[in-house]
Each structure stands twice: as structure tokens, then as C-alpha cells.
Tab-separated table of C-alpha atoms and ligand atoms in Angstrom:
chain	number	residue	atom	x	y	z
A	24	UNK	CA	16.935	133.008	155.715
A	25	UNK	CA	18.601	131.744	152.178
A	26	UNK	CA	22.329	132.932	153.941
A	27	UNK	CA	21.523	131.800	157.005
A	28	UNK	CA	20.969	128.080	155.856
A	29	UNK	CA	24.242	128.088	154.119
A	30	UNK	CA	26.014	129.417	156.911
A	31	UNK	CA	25.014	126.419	159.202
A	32	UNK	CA	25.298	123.630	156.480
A	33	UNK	CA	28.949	124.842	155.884
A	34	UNK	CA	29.363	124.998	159.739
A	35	UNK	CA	28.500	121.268	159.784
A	36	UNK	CA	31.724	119.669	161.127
A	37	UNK	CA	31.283	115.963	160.710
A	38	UNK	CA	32.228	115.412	164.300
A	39	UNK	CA	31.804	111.983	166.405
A	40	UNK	CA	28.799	111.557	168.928
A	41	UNK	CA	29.226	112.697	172.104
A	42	UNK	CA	27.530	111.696	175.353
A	43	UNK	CA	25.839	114.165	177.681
A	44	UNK	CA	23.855	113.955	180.340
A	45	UNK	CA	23.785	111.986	183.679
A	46	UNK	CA	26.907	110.144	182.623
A	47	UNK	CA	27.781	107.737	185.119
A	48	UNK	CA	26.325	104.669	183.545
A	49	UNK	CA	28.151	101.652	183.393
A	50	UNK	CA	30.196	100.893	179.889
A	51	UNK	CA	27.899	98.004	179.278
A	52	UNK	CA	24.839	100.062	179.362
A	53	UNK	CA	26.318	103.319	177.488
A	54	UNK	CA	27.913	100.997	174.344
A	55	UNK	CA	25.934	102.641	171.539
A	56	UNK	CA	23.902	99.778	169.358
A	57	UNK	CA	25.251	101.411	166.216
A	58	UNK	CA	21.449	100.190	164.165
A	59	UNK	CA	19.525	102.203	166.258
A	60	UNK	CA	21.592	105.350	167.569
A	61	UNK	CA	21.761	107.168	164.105
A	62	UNK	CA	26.079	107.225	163.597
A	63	UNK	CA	27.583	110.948	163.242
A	64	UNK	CA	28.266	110.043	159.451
A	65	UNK	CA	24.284	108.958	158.806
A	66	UNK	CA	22.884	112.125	160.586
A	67	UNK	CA	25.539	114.572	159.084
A	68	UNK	CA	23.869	116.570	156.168
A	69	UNK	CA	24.276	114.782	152.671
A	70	UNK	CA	27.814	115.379	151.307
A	71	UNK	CA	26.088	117.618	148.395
A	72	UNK	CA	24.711	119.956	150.692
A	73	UNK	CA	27.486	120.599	153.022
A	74	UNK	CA	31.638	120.715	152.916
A	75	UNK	CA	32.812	117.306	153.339
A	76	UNK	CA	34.521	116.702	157.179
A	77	UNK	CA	37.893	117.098	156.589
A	78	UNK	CA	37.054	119.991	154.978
A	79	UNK	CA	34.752	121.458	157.421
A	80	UNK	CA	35.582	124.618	158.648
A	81	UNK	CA	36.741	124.576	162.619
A	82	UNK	CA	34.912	126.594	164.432
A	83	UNK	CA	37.262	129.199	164.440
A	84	UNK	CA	37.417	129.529	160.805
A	85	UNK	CA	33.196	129.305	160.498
A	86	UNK	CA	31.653	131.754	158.818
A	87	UNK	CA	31.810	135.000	160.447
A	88	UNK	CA	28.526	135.610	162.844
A	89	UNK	CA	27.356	138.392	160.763
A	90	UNK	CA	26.224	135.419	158.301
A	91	UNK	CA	24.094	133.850	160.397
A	92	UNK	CA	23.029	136.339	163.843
A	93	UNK	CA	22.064	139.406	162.104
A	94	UNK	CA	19.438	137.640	159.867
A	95	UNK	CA	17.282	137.771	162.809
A	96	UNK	CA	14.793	140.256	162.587
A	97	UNK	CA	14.020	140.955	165.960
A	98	UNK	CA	17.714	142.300	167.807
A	99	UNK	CA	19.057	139.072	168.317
A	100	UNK	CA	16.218	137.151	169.930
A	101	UNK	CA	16.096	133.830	168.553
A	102	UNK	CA	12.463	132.526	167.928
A	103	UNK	CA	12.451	128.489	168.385
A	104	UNK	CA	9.567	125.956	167.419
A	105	UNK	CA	9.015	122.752	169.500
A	106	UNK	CA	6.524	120.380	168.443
A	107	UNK	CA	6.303	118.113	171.846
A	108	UNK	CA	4.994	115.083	171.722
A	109	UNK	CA	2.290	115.795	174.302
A	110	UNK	CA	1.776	115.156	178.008
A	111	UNK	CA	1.547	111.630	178.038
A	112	UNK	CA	3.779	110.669	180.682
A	113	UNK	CA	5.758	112.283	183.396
A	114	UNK	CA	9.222	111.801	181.394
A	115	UNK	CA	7.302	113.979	178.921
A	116	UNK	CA	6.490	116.901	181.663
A	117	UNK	CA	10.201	116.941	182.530
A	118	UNK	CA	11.095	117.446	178.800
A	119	UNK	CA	8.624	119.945	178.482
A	120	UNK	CA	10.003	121.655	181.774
A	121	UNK	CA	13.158	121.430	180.924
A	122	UNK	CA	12.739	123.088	177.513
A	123	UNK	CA	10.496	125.849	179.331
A	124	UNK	CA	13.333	126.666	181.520
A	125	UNK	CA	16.161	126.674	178.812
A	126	UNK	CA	14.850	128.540	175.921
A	127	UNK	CA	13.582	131.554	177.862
A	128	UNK	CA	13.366	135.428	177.212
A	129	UNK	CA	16.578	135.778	179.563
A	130	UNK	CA	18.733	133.971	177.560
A	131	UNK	CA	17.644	134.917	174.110
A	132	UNK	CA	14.793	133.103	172.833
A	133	UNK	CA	11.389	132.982	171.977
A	134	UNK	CA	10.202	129.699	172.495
A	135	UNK	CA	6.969	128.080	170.706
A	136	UNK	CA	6.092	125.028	172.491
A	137	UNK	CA	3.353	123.108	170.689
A	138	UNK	CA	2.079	119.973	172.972
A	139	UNK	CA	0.944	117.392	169.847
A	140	UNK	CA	-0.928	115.364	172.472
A	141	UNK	CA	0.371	112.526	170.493
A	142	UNK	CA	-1.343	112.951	167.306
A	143	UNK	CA	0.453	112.927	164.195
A	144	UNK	CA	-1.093	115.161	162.251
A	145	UNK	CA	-1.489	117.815	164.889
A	146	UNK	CA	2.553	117.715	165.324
A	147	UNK	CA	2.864	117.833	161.237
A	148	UNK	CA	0.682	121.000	161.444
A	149	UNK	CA	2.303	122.539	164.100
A	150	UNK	CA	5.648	122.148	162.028
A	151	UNK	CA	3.549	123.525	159.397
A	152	UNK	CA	3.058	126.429	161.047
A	153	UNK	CA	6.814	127.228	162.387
A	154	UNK	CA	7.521	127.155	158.979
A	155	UNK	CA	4.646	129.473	158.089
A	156	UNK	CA	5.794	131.970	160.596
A	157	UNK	CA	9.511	131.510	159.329
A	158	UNK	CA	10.955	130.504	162.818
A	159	UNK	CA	14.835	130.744	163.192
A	160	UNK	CA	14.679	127.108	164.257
A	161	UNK	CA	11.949	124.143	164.627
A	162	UNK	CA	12.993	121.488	167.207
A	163	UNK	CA	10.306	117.890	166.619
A	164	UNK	CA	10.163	115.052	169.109
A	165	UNK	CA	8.820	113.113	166.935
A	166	UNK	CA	5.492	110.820	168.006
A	167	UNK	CA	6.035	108.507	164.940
A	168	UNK	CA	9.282	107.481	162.974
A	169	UNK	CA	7.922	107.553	159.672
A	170	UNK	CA	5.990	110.314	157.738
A	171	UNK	CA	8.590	113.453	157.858
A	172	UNK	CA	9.977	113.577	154.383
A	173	UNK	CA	7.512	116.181	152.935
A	174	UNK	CA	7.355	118.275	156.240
A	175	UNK	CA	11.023	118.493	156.199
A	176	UNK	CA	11.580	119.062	152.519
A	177	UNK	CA	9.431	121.966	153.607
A	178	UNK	CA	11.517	123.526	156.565
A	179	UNK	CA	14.804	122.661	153.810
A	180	UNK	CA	12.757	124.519	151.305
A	181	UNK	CA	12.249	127.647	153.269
A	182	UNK	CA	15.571	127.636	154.717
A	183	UNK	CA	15.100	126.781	158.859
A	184	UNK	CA	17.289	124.260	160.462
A	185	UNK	CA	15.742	121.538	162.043
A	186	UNK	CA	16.946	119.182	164.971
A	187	UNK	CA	15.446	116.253	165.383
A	188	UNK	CA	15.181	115.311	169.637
A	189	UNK	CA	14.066	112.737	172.102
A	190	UNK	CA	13.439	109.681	169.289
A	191	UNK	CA	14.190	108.702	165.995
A	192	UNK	CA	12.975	109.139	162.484
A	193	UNK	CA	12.871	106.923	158.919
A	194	UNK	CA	13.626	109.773	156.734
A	195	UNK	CA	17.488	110.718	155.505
A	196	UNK	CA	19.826	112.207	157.528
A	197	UNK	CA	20.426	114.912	155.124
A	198	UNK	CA	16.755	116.283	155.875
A	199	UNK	CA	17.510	117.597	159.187
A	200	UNK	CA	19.785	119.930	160.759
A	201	UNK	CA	20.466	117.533	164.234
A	202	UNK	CA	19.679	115.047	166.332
A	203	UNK	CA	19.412	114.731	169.606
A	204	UNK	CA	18.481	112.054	172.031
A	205	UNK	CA	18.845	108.546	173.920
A	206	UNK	CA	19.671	105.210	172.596
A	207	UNK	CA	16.731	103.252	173.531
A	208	UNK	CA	17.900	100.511	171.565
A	209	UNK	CA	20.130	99.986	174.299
A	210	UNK	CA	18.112	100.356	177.370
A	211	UNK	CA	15.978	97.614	176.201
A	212	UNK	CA	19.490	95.236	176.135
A	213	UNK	CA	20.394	96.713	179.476
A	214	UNK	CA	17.283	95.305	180.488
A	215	UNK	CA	16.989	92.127	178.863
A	216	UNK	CA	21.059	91.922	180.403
A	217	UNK	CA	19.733	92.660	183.738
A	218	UNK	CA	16.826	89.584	183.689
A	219	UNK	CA	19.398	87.207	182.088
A	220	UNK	CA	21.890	88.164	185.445
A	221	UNK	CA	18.782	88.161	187.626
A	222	UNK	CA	17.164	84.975	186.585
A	223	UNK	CA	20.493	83.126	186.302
A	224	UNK	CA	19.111	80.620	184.059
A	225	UNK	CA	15.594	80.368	185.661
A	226	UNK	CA	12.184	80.295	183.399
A	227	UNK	CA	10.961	83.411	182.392
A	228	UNK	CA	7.416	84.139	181.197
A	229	UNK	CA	7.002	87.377	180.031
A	230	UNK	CA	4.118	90.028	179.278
A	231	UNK	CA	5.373	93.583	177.769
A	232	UNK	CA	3.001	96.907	177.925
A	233	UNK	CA	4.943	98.562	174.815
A	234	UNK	CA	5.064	102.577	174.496
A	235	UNK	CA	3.397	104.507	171.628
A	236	UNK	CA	2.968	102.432	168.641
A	237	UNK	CA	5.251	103.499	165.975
A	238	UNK	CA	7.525	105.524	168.416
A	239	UNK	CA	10.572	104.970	168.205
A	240	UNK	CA	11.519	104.848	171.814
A	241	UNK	CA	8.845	101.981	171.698
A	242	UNK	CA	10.392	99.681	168.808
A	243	UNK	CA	14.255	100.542	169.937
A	244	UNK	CA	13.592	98.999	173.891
A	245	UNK	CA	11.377	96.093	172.399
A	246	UNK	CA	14.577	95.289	169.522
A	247	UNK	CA	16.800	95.576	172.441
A	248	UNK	CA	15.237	93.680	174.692
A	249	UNK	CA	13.901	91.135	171.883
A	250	UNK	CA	17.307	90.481	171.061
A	251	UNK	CA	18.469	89.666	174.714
A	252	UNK	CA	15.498	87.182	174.877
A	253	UNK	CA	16.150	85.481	171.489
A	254	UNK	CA	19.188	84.422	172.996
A	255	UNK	CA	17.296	82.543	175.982
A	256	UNK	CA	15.446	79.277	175.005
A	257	UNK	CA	14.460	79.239	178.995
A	258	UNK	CA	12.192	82.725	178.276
A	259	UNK	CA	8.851	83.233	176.827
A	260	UNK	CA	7.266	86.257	175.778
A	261	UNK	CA	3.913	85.285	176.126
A	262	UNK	CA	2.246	88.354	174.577
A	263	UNK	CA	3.474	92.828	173.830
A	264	UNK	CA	0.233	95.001	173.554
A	265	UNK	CA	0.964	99.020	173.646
A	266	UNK	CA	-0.352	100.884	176.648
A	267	UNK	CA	0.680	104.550	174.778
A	268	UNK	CA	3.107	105.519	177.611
A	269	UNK	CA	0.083	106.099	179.908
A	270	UNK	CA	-0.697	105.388	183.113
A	271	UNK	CA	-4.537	104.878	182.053
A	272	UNK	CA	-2.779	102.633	179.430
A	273	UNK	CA	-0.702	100.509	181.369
A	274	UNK	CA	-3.358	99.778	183.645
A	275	UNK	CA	-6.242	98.511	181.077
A	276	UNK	CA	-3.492	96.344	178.961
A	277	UNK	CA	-2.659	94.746	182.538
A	278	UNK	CA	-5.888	93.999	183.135
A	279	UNK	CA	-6.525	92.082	179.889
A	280	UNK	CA	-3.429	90.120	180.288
A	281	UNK	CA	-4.637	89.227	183.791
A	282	UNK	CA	-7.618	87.608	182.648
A	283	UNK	CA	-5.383	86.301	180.430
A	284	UNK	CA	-2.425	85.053	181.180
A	285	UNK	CA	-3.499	84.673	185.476
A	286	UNK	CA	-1.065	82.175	187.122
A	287	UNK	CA	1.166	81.723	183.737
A	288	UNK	CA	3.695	84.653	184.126
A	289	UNK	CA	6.529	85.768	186.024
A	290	UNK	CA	8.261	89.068	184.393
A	291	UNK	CA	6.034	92.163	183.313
A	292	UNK	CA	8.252	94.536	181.327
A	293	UNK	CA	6.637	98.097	181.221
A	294	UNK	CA	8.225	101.255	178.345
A	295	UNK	CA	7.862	103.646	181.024
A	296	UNK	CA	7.195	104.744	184.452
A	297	UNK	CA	3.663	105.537	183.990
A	298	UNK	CA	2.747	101.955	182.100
A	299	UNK	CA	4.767	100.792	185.558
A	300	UNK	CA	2.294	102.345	187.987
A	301	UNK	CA	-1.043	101.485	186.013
A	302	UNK	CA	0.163	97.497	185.856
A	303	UNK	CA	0.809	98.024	189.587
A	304	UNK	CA	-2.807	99.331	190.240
A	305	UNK	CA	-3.895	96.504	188.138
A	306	UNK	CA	-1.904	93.748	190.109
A	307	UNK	CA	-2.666	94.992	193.442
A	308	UNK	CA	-6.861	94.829	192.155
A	309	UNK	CA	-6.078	91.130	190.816
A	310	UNK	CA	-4.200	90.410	194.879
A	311	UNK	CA	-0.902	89.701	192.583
A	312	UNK	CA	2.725	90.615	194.057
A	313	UNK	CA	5.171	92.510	192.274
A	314	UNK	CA	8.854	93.996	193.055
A	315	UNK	CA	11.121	91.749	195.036
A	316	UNK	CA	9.293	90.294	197.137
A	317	UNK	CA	6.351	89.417	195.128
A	318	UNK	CA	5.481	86.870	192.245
A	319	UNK	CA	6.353	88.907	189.397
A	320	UNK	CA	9.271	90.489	188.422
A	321	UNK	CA	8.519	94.120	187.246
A	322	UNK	CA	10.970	96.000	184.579
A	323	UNK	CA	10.368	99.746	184.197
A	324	UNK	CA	11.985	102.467	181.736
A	325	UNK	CA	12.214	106.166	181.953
A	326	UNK	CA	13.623	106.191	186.152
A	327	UNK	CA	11.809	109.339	186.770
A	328	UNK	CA	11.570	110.443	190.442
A	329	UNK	CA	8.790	108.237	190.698
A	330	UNK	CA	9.566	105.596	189.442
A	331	UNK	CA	12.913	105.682	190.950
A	332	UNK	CA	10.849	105.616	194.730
A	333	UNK	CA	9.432	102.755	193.503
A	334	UNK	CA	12.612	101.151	192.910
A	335	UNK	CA	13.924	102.422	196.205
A	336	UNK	CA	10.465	100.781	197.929
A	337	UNK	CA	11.273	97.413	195.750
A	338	UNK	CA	7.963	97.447	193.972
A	339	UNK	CA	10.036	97.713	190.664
A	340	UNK	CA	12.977	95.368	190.132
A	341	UNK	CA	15.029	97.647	187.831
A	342	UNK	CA	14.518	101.111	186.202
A	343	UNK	CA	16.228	101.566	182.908
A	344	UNK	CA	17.200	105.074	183.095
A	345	UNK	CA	15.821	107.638	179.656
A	346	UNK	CA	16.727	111.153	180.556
A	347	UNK	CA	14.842	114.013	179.609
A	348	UNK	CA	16.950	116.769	180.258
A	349	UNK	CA	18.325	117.288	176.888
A	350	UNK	CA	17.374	120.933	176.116
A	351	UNK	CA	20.657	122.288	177.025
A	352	UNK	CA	22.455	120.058	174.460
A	353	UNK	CA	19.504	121.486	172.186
A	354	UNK	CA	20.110	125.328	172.493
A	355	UNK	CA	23.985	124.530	172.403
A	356	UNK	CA	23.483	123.286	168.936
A	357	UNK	CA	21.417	125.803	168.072
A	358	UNK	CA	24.000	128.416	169.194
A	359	UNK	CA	26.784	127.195	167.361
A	360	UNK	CA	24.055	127.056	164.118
A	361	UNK	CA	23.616	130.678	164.820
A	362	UNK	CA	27.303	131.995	164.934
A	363	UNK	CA	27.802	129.776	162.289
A	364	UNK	CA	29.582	127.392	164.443
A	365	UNK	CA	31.193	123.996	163.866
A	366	UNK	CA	27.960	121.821	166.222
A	367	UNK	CA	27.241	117.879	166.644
A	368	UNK	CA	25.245	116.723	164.483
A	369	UNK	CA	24.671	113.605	166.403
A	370	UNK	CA	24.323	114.149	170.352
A	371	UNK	CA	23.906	111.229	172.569
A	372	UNK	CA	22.371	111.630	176.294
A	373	UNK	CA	24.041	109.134	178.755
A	374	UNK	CA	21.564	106.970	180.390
A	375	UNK	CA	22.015	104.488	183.053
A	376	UNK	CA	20.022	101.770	185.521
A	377	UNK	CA	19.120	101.553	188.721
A	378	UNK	CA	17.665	97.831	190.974
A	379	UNK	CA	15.809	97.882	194.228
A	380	UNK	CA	17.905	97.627	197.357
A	381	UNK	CA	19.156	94.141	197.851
A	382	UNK	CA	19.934	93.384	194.328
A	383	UNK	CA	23.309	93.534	192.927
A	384	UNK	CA	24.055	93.919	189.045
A	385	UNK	CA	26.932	94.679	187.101
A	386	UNK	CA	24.291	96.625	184.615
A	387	UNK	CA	22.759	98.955	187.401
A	388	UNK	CA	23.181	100.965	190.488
A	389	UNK	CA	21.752	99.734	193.629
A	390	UNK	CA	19.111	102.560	194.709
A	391	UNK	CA	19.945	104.408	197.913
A	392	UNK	CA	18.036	107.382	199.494
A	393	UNK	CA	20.602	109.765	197.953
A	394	UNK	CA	20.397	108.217	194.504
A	395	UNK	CA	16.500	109.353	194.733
A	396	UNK	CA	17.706	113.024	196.369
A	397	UNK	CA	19.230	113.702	193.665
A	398	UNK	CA	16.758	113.101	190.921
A	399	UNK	CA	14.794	115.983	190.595
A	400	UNK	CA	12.300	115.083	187.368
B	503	GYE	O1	10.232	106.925	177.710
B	503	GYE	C1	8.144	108.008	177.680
B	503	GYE	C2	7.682	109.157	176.904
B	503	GYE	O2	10.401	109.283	173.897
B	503	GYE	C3	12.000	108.438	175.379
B	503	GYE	O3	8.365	109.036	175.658
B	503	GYE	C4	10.675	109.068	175.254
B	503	GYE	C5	9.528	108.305	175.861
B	503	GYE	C6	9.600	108.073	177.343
B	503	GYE	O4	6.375	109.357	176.866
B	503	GYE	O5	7.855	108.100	179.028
């Protein structure tokens, strides 16, 4: 295991990010918001720990495989731990899909797929317990960004690599192997950018279901978006309550900010797809319209195939694209780690954004019927 570490802290070229994915989105919406999106230099392993970029070997000159392959016990198969999140939204299903369909027995893995059902100390022990069964490699989607450092002084400890995916985390860059995921930082600007183009200087009073508390998909779209709004004295947010990613969520936290707020707002920005459809079963109870040619404008995040009809259907004004198919960018790190490599330790998945038909924005794509045919998740 000891040799193994080595090989892929030495194989640690200090490369750029890249961007993966969809691609496709406009440059507006793919401009990294560098305080968010952890930079290749903060997510590269501490300089003590591993060869310094320039003198990083190319992966030509990486250690030679028989470093890092044959310490795997079982002929080759390589044995990966990912502690999911859980099932809390249909973004998450497609992840979980997605990773089910990558890291299979065909192509040389052994995949442990913990679903956390978003409780923190249930994913901590099921990191626990990669580590426990000395796993070649533990993959975390973290529910929460703060809490890792003793977990992942652990994995360090007993000498597994560990990439970080999907959101973000407090602790050093030097405590983990990777990352890999979306800049949701940004998606909340591309839809605060959106509104400002939309509204063209009209009043805005807003209500935002928030994600997961803590998450930080939820705390990068509401900085993002936050900071687009700080810059409009003609907007209100009247109030941000979390709805957990859920449908069931969404729904209640609409409810209470009907009785509310009835009559006194305009905009309802939902974190995901799911929050989306539980604020539109709420609004359609309370006889309130939504989409573009209702009352209230309606902001989604995730553009799943759902929530993407939606769009197409004009309940939802714009869909902030997150994609979830990042397990391929994944098990390409992990197989540079395991020939000992040169990898990225700082991958970026592309997203973009998509408005009901009749709008027009320089920040999104105008849904179509073949926009939706082509979105399989
Ligand atoms: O937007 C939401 C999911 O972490 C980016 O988590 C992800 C978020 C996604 O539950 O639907």
C-alpha cells in the first residue's frame, strides 16, 4: 500500500484544470469563479509530500506500473469505495448510475457504493470502513464541507488515495488525492446574470428553497447568485430556507413562504430540480402561476431530463445546468494513479443553461425538442 502511495504522489503533475463534460456552455457561464472552484495549485498535494511541478515526472517518465498495479492483491482488479451522498434527488440517481455503469467488473473494478442518505456520520463511517478493508481507492461526495480532516488523515495514514467528487470540502488540499466536480459557484452567477438580462431593470422579489445545509453545492449557487443580487438595489430577497434537495422539501418550504410572503413575490429560485417540482405542486395548491406565462418567475438548477421538460413546457424560466456524469473523469484519474501516471488533480465538468422557448439570453440555450432528446439523466 506504503509503495503504492508514493508512486501516485510522485505521479502528481501539477497540471491546470481541465473542463469535461457537456461542454458547449457559453464562456460567460464556464469562467471559473477562482474562490469557489478549488485552483490546480490549492488541490495539488502539499509541496512536502509530492515533487514540485516542474519537476513532476511526465507521464512517460512515471514510475514504472510495477510500482503501483501489482500491489493489488486480487490480479489486477481494482476495488473502489464511493461514499454517495444518498438518493435525495434525481441528479443524485444519475450520479449513482453513472458510477454503477463505469466502475464495473468488465472494466476492472470492484465497486463499493455506499448511499449515506445524507447523513454525515453514516458517510464518515462508510469511509471508515473502505479504509478498514484497505480499498485501492475511496471516492466521497461529500454531504457537508467541513468535518474531513481526521477521516482523511486516516485514508493518508493507511496509504489509499482519495478523490474528492461532486462538491467541495474545508480541509487542505494536500489531504486528498483529487477532485472532481462542478463549479456551482458559478451557476448561481449564471443565474443571477440570467434574472438581471430577464428583468431588465424591473423589481424583483425573491424567495430561495436552498439545497442541503452545509453542502457545498448549496452555499456556492447562493454566493453566486448573492453576489449578482448585491449588485441590484431594484431586487429583494425576501427570505432562503433549505428544502434538502428534495422534492418533499421543496414543497413544504413553499408552502410556508406562501402563507407568508402571498401576493409579495415575483422570482422563486429553487437548488435543484426536485425543490423545482415540489414549489410547483405547492403553487398550483395556492392557484399561483409560474413559468412564463405565470406570476412568478421560477429559477431551477441541476437541468435533469425533467427538469429540462419543464423548461421545454415553460413552467421553469431557466435551468442552470449541474452535470452528473462525472465518473468517467473519476476512473481516468484513478487509472493514471494506478500506472503511476501523471493525472489532474483538479477536474472541472462543463456545465451550461438552458430558458423556456420564447426567451432569448446570451447566458443560456433556448430549449428545443432535440435539446431534451438528447439528455438522457
Ligand atoms: O444539484 C442536487 C444534488 O451536489 C451538485 O446534489 C450536487 C447537488 C445537485 O442532490 O440535485
Amino acid at each position: 500500500m506504503l509503495r503504492k502511495k508514493l508512486a501516485v504522489l510522485f505521479a502528481a503533475a501539477m497540471v491546470a484544470a481541465t473542463v469535461a463534460g457537456c461542454g458547449g456552455g457559453d464562456a460567460q457561464t464556464a469562467a471559473p469563479a477562482a474562490d469557489t472552484a478549488p485552483a490546480a495549485d490549492t488541490a495539488a498535494p502539499a509541496a512536502d509530500t509530492a515533487a514540485p511541478a516542474e519537476t513532476a515526472p511526465a507521464a512517460d517518465a512515471a514510475p514504472a506500473a510495477d510500482t503501483a498495479a501489482d500491489t493489488t492483491a486480487d490480479g489486477g482488479v481494482i476495488s473502489v469505495g464511493y461514499a454517495q451522498v444518498g438518493h435525495e434527488s434525481d441528479w443524485r440517481t444519475a450520479n449513482t448510475q453513472n458510477y454503477q455503469n463505469t466502475f464495473t467488473a468488465e472494466n476492472g473494478y470492484e465497486l463499493q457504493l455506499v448511499d449515506c442518505d445524507n447523513d454525515n456520520a453514516a458517510q464518515l463511517e462508510a469511509v471508515r470502513n473502505f479504509i478498514g478493508q484497505e480499498l485501492d481507492y475511496i471516492v466521497i461526495a461529500p454531504i457537508e464541507t467541513a468535518g474531513w480532516d481526521t477521516v482523511l488523515q486516516e485514508a493518508q495514514d493507511a496509504g489509499i488515495p482519495v478523490i474528492i467528487a461532486d462538491r467541495e470540502i474545508d480541509a487542505d488540499a494536500s489531504m486528498y488525492d483529487a477532485w472532481v466536480g462542478t463549479n456551482t459557484k458559478n451557476e448561481g452567477i449564471t443565474a443571477g446574470n440570467w434574472l438581471a438580462e430577464y428583468l431588465g431593470g424591473k423589481e424583483a422579489n425573491i424567495l430561495v428553497i436552498e439545497g442541503t445545509v452545509g453542502a457545498s453545492a448549496t452555499l456556492g449557487r447562493a454566493e453566486g447568485f448573492n453576489e449578482v443580487a448585491a449588485s441590484h438595489s431594484e431586487w429583494k430577497i425576501l427570505d432562503s430556507q433549505s428544502g434538502d434537495f428534495t422534492q418533499a422539501g421543496g414543497q413544504e418550504v413553499m408552502e410556508s413562504f406562501i402563507k407568508s410572503y402571498e401576493g409579495q413575490f415575483n422570482v422563486v429560485v429553487c437548488h435543484n430540480d426536485n425543490e423545482a417540482y415540489g414549489a410547483m405542486d405547492a403553487m398550483d395548491a395556492a392557484g399561483i402561476t409560474y413559468g412564463v406565462d405565470g406570476d412568478v418567475i421560477l429559477i431551477s438548477f441541476d437541468a435533469t431530463h425533467d427538469g429540462l421538460q419543464y423548461t421545454l413546457d415553460g413552467k421553469i424560466n431557466c435551468n442552470v445546468e449541474c452535470n452528473p456524469i462525472q465518473a468517467d473523469v473519476v476512473a481516468s484519474v484513478i487509472q493514471a494513479m494506478h500506472s503511476g501516471s501523471a493525472y489532474e488533480a483538479t477536474t472541472l465538468v462543463n456545465d451550461e443553461a438552458f430558458v423556456a422557448p420564447g426567451i432569448t439570453s446570451q447566458y443560456a440555450t433556448t430549449m428545443t425538442d432535440e435539446v431534451l432528446a438528447g439528455r438522457a439523466y
